[in-house]
PDB file of C-alpha atoms (C1' of nucleotides) in Angstrom:
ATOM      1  CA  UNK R   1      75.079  94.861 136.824  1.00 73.00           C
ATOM      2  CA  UNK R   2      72.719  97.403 137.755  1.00 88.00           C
ATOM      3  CA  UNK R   3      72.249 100.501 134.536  1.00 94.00           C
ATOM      4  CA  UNK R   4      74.967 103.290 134.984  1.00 97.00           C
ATOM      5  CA  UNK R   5      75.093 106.872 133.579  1.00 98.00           C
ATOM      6  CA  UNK R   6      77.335 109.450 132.121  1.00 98.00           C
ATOM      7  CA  UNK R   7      78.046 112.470 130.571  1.00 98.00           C
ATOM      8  CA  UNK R   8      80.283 113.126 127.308  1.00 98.00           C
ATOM      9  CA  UNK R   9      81.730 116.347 126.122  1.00 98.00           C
ATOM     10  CA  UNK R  10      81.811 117.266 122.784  1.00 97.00           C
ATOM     11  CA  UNK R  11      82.733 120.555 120.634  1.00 96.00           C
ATOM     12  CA  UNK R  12      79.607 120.537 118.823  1.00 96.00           C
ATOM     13  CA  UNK R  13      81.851 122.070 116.088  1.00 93.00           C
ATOM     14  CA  UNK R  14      83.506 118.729 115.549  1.00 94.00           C
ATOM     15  CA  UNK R  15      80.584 116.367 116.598  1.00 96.00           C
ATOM     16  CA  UNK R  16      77.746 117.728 117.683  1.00 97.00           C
ATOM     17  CA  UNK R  17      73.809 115.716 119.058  1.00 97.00           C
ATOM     18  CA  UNK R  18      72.400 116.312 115.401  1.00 97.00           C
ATOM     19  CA  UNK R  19      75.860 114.926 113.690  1.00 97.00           C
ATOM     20  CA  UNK R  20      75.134 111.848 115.766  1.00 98.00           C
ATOM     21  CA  UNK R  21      71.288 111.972 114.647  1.00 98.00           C
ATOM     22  CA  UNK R  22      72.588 112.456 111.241  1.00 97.00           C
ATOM     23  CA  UNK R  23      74.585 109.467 111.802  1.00 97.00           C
ATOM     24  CA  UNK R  24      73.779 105.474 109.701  1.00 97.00           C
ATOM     25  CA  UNK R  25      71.906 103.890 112.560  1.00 98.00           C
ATOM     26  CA  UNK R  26      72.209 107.379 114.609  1.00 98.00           C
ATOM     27  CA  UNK R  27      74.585 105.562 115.928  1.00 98.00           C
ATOM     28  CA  UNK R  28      78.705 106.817 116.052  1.00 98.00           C
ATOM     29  CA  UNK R  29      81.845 105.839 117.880  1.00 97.00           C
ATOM     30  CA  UNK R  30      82.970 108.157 120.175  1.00 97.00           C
ATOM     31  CA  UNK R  31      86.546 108.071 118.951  1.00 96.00           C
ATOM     32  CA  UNK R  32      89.131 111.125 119.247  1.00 95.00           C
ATOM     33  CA  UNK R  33      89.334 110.418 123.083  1.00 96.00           C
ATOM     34  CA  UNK R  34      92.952 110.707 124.491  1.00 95.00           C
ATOM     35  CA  UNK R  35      93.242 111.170 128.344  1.00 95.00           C
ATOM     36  CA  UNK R  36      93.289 108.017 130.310  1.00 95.00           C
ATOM     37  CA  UNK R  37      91.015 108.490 132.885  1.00 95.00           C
ATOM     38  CA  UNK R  38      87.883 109.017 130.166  1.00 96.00           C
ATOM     39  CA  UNK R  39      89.695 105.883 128.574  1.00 96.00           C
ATOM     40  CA  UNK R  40      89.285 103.819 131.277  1.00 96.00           C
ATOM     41  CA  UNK R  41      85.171 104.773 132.089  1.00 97.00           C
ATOM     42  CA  UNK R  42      84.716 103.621 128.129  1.00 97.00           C
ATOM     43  CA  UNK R  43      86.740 100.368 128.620  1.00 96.00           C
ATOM     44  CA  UNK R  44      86.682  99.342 131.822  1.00 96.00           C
ATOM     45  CA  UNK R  45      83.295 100.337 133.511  1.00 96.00           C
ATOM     46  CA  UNK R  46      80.762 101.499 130.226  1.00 97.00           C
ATOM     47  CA  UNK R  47      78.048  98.365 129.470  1.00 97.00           C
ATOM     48  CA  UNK R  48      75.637  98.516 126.610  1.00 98.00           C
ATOM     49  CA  UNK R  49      72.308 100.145 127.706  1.00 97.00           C
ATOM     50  CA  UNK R  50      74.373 102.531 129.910  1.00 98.00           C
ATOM     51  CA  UNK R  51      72.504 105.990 129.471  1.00 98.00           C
ATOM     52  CA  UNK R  52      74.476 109.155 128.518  1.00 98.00           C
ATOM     53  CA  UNK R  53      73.810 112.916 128.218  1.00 98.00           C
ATOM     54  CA  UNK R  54      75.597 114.690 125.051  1.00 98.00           C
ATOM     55  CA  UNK R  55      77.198 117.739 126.368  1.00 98.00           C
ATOM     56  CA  UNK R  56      78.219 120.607 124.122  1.00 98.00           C
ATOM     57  CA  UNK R  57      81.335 122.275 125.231  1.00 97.00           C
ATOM     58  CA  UNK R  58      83.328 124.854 123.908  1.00 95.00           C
ATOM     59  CA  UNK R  59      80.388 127.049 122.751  1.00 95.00           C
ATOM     60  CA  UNK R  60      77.923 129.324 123.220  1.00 94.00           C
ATOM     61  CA  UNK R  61      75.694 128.092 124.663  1.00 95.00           C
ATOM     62  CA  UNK R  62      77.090 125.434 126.828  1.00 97.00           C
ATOM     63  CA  UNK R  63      73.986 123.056 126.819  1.00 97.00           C
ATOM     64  CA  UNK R  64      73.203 119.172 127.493  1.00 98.00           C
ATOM     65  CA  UNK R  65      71.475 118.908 124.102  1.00 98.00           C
ATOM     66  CA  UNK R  66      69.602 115.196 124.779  1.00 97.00           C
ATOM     67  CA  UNK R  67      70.549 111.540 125.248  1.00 98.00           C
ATOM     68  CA  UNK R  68      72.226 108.751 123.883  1.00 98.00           C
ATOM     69  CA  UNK R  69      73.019 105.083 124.976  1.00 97.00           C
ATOM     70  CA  UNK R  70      76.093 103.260 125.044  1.00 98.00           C
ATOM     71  CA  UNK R  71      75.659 100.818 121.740  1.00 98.00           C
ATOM     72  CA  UNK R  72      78.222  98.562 122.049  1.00 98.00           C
ATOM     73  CA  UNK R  73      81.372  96.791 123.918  1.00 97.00           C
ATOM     74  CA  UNK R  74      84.422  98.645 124.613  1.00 97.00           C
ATOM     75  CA  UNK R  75      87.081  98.272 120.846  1.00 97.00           C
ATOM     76  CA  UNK R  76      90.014  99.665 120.220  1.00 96.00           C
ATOM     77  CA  UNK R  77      89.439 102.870 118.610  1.00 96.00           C
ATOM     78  CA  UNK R  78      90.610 102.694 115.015  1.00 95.00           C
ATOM     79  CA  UNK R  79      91.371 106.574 114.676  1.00 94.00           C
ATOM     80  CA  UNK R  80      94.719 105.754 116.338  1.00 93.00           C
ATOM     81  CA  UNK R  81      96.180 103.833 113.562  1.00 92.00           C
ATOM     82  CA  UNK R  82      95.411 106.128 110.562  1.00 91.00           C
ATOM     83  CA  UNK R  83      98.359 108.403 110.022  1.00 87.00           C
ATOM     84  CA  UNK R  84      96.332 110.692 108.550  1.00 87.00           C
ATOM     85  CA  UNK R  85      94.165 111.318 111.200  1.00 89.00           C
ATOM     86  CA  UNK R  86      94.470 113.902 113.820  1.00 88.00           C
ATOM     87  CA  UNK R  87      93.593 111.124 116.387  1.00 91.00           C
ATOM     88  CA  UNK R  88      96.736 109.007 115.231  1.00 90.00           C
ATOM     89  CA  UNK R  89      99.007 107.310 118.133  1.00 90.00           C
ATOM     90  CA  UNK R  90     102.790 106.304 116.657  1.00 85.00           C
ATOM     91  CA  UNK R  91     103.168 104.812 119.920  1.00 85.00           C
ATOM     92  CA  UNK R  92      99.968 102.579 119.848  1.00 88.00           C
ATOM     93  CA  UNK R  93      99.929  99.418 117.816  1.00 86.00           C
ATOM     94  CA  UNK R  94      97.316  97.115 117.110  1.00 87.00           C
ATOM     95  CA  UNK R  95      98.612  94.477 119.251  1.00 87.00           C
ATOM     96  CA  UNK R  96      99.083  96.893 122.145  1.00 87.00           C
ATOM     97  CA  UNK R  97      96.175  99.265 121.097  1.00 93.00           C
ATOM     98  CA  UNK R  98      96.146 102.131 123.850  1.00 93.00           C
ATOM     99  CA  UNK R  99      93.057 104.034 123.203  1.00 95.00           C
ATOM    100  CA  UNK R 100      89.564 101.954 123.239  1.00 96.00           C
ATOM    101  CA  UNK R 101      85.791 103.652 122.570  1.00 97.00           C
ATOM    102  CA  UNK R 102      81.958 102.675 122.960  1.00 98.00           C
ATOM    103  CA  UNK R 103      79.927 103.077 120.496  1.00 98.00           C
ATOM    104  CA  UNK R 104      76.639 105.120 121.613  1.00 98.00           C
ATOM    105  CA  UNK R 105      73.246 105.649 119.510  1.00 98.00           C
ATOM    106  CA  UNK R 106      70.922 108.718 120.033  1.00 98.00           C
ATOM    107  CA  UNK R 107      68.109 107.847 122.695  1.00 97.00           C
ATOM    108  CA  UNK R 108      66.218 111.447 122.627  1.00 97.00           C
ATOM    109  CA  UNK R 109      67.013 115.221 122.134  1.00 97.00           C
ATOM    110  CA  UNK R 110      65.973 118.011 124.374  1.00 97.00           C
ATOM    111  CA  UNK R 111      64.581 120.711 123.078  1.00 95.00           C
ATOM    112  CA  UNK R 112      65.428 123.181 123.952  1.00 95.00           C
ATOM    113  CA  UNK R 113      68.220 121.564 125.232  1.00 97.00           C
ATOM    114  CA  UNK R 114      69.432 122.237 129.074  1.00 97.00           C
ATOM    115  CA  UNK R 115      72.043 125.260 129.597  1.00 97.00           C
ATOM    116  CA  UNK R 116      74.316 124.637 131.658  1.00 97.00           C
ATOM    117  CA  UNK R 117      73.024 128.240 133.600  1.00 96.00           C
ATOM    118  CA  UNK R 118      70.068 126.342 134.544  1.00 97.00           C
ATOM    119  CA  UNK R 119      71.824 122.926 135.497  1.00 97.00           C
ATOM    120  CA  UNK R 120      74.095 125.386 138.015  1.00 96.00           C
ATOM    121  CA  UNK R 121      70.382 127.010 139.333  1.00 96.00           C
ATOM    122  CA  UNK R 122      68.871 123.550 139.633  1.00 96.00           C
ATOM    123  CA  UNK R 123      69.013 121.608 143.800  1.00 96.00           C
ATOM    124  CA  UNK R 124      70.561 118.394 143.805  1.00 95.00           C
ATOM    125  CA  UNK R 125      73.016 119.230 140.797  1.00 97.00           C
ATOM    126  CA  UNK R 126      75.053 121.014 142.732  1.00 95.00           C
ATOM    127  CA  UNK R 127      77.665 118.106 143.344  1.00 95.00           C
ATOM    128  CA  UNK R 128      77.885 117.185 139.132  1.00 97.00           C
ATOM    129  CA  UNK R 129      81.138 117.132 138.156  1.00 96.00           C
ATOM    130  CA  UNK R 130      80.511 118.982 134.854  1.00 97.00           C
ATOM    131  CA  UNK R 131      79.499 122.109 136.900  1.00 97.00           C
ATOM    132  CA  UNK R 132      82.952 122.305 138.883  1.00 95.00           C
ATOM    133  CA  UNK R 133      85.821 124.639 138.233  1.00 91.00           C
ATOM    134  CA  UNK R 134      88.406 123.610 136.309  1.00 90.00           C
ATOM    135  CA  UNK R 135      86.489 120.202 135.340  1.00 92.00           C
ATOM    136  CA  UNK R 136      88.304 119.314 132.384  1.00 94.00           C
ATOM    137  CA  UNK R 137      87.573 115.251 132.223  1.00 96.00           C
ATOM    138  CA  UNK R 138      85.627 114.738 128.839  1.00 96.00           C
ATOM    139  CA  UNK R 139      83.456 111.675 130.062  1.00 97.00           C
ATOM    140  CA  UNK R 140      82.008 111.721 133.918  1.00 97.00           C
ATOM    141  CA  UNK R 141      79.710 109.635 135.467  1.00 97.00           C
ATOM    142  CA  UNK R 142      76.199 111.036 136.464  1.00 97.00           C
ATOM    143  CA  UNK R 143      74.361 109.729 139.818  1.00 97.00           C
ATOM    144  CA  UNK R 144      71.083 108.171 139.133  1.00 96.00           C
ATOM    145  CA  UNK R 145      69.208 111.032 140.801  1.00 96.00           C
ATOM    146  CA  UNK R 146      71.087 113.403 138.839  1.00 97.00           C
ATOM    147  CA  UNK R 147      69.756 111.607 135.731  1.00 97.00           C
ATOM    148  CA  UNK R 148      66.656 111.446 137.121  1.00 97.00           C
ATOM    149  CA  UNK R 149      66.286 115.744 138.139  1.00 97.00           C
ATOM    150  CA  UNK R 150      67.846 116.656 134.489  1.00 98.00           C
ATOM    151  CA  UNK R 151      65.156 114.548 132.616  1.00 97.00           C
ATOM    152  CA  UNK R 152      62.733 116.426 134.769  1.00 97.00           C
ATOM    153  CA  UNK R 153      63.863 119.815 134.196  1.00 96.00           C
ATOM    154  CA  UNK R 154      63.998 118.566 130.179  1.00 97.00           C
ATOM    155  CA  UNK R 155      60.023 117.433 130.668  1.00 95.00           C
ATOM    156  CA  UNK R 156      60.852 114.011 129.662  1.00 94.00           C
ATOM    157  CA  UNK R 157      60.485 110.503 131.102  1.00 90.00           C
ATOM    158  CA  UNK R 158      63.822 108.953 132.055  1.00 88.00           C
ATOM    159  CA  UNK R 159      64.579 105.897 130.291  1.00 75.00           C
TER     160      UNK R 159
ATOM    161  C1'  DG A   1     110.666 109.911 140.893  1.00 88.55           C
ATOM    162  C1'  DC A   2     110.522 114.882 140.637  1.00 88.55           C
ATOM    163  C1'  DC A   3     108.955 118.828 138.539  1.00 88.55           C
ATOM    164  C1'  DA A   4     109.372 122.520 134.911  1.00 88.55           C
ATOM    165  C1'  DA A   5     107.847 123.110 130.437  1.00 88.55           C
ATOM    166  C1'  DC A   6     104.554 122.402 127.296  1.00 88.55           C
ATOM    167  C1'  DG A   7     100.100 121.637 124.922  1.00 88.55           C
ATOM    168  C1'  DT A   8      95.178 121.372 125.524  1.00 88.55           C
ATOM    169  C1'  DT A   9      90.684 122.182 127.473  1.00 88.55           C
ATOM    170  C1'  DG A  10      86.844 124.847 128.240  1.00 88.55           C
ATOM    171  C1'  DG A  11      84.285 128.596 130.758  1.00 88.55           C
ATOM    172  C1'  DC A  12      84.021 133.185 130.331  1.00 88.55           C
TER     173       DC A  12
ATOM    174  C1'  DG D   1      90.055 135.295 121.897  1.00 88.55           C
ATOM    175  C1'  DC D   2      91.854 135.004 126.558  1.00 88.55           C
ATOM    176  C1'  DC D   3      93.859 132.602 130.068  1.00 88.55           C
ATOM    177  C1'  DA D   4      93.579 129.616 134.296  1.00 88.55           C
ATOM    178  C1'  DA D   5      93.489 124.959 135.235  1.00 88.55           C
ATOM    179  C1'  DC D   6      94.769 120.692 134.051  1.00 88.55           C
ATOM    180  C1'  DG D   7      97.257 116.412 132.142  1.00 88.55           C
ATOM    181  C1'  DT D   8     101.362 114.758 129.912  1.00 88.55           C
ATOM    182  C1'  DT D   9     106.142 114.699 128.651  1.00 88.55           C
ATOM    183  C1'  DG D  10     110.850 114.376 129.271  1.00 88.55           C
ATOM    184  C1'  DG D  11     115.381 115.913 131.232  1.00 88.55           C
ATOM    185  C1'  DC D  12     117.702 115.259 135.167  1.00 88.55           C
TER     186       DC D  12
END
DNA sequence: GCCAACGTTGGC
DNA sequence: GCCAACGTTGGC
């Protein structure tokens, strides 16, 4: 199956690209996520090798601060089980789990990163989800040419 | 199955 | 920090 691509949000006050740089391996699991529709992209349609862009929301300012690539096959993501955790799902089980992640491993940062000002001044991004009202779904998938155009405007090869 | 109420997201 | 937009919950 051919290489896909996708963006994931992230309050860079919880996680942000140099927590996941930081990171044993730079690798992290992208756990925390709880809407059904990102759920599905991570277990159902994610591959390893996939590329992603790390997206900062929730701050100032709103950038894509690099890449990353999906590391590893969809598994149930273990946040939900720990009481203690914010993450934690009384109605999941571990037979049953509900919520499943990817792992994903940092690929390259851009600096400086890409506001999201210049993503909305940039033709041929015009149709990204990210850059649409009201566009609250925390992982999207990204067209190959709009991979392609962002790498560009970050002066880097895309790989 | 509908839909009002609620909690959360995220740009500004 | 505000608040509109959105997704989920739960009573009926």
């Amino acid at each position: 199956m051919a290489r896909r691509y996708w963006l994931m949000k992230s309050e860079p006050d919880a996680f942000s690209m140099d927590d996941l740089i930081a990171s044993d391996q730079q690798t992290a699991p992208w756990d925390g996520v709880r809407n059904y529709q990102a759920r599905n992209f991570m277990r159902d349609e994610m591959k390893p090798g996939d590329g992603v862009f790390f997206y900062h929301s929730r701050t100032q300012p709103l950038v894509i601060a690099g890449t990353m690539e999906v590391s590893s096959k969809p598994y149930p993501d273990p946040t939900q089980f720990d009481p203690d955790s914010k993450y934690f799902d009384a109605k999941s089980s571990k037979e049953q789990p509900r919520w499943f992640l990817v792992d994903v491993t940092f690929t390259a940062k851009f600096e400086p990163p890409i506001t999201r000002d210049q993503l909305k001044q940039t033709p041929g991004l015009e149709d990204m989800m990210v850059l649409q009202k009201g566009s609250r779904l925390s992982i999207q998938p990204v067209t190959e040419q709009e991979w392609i155009i962002i790498h560009q405007l970050a002066g880097k090869d895309p790989k």
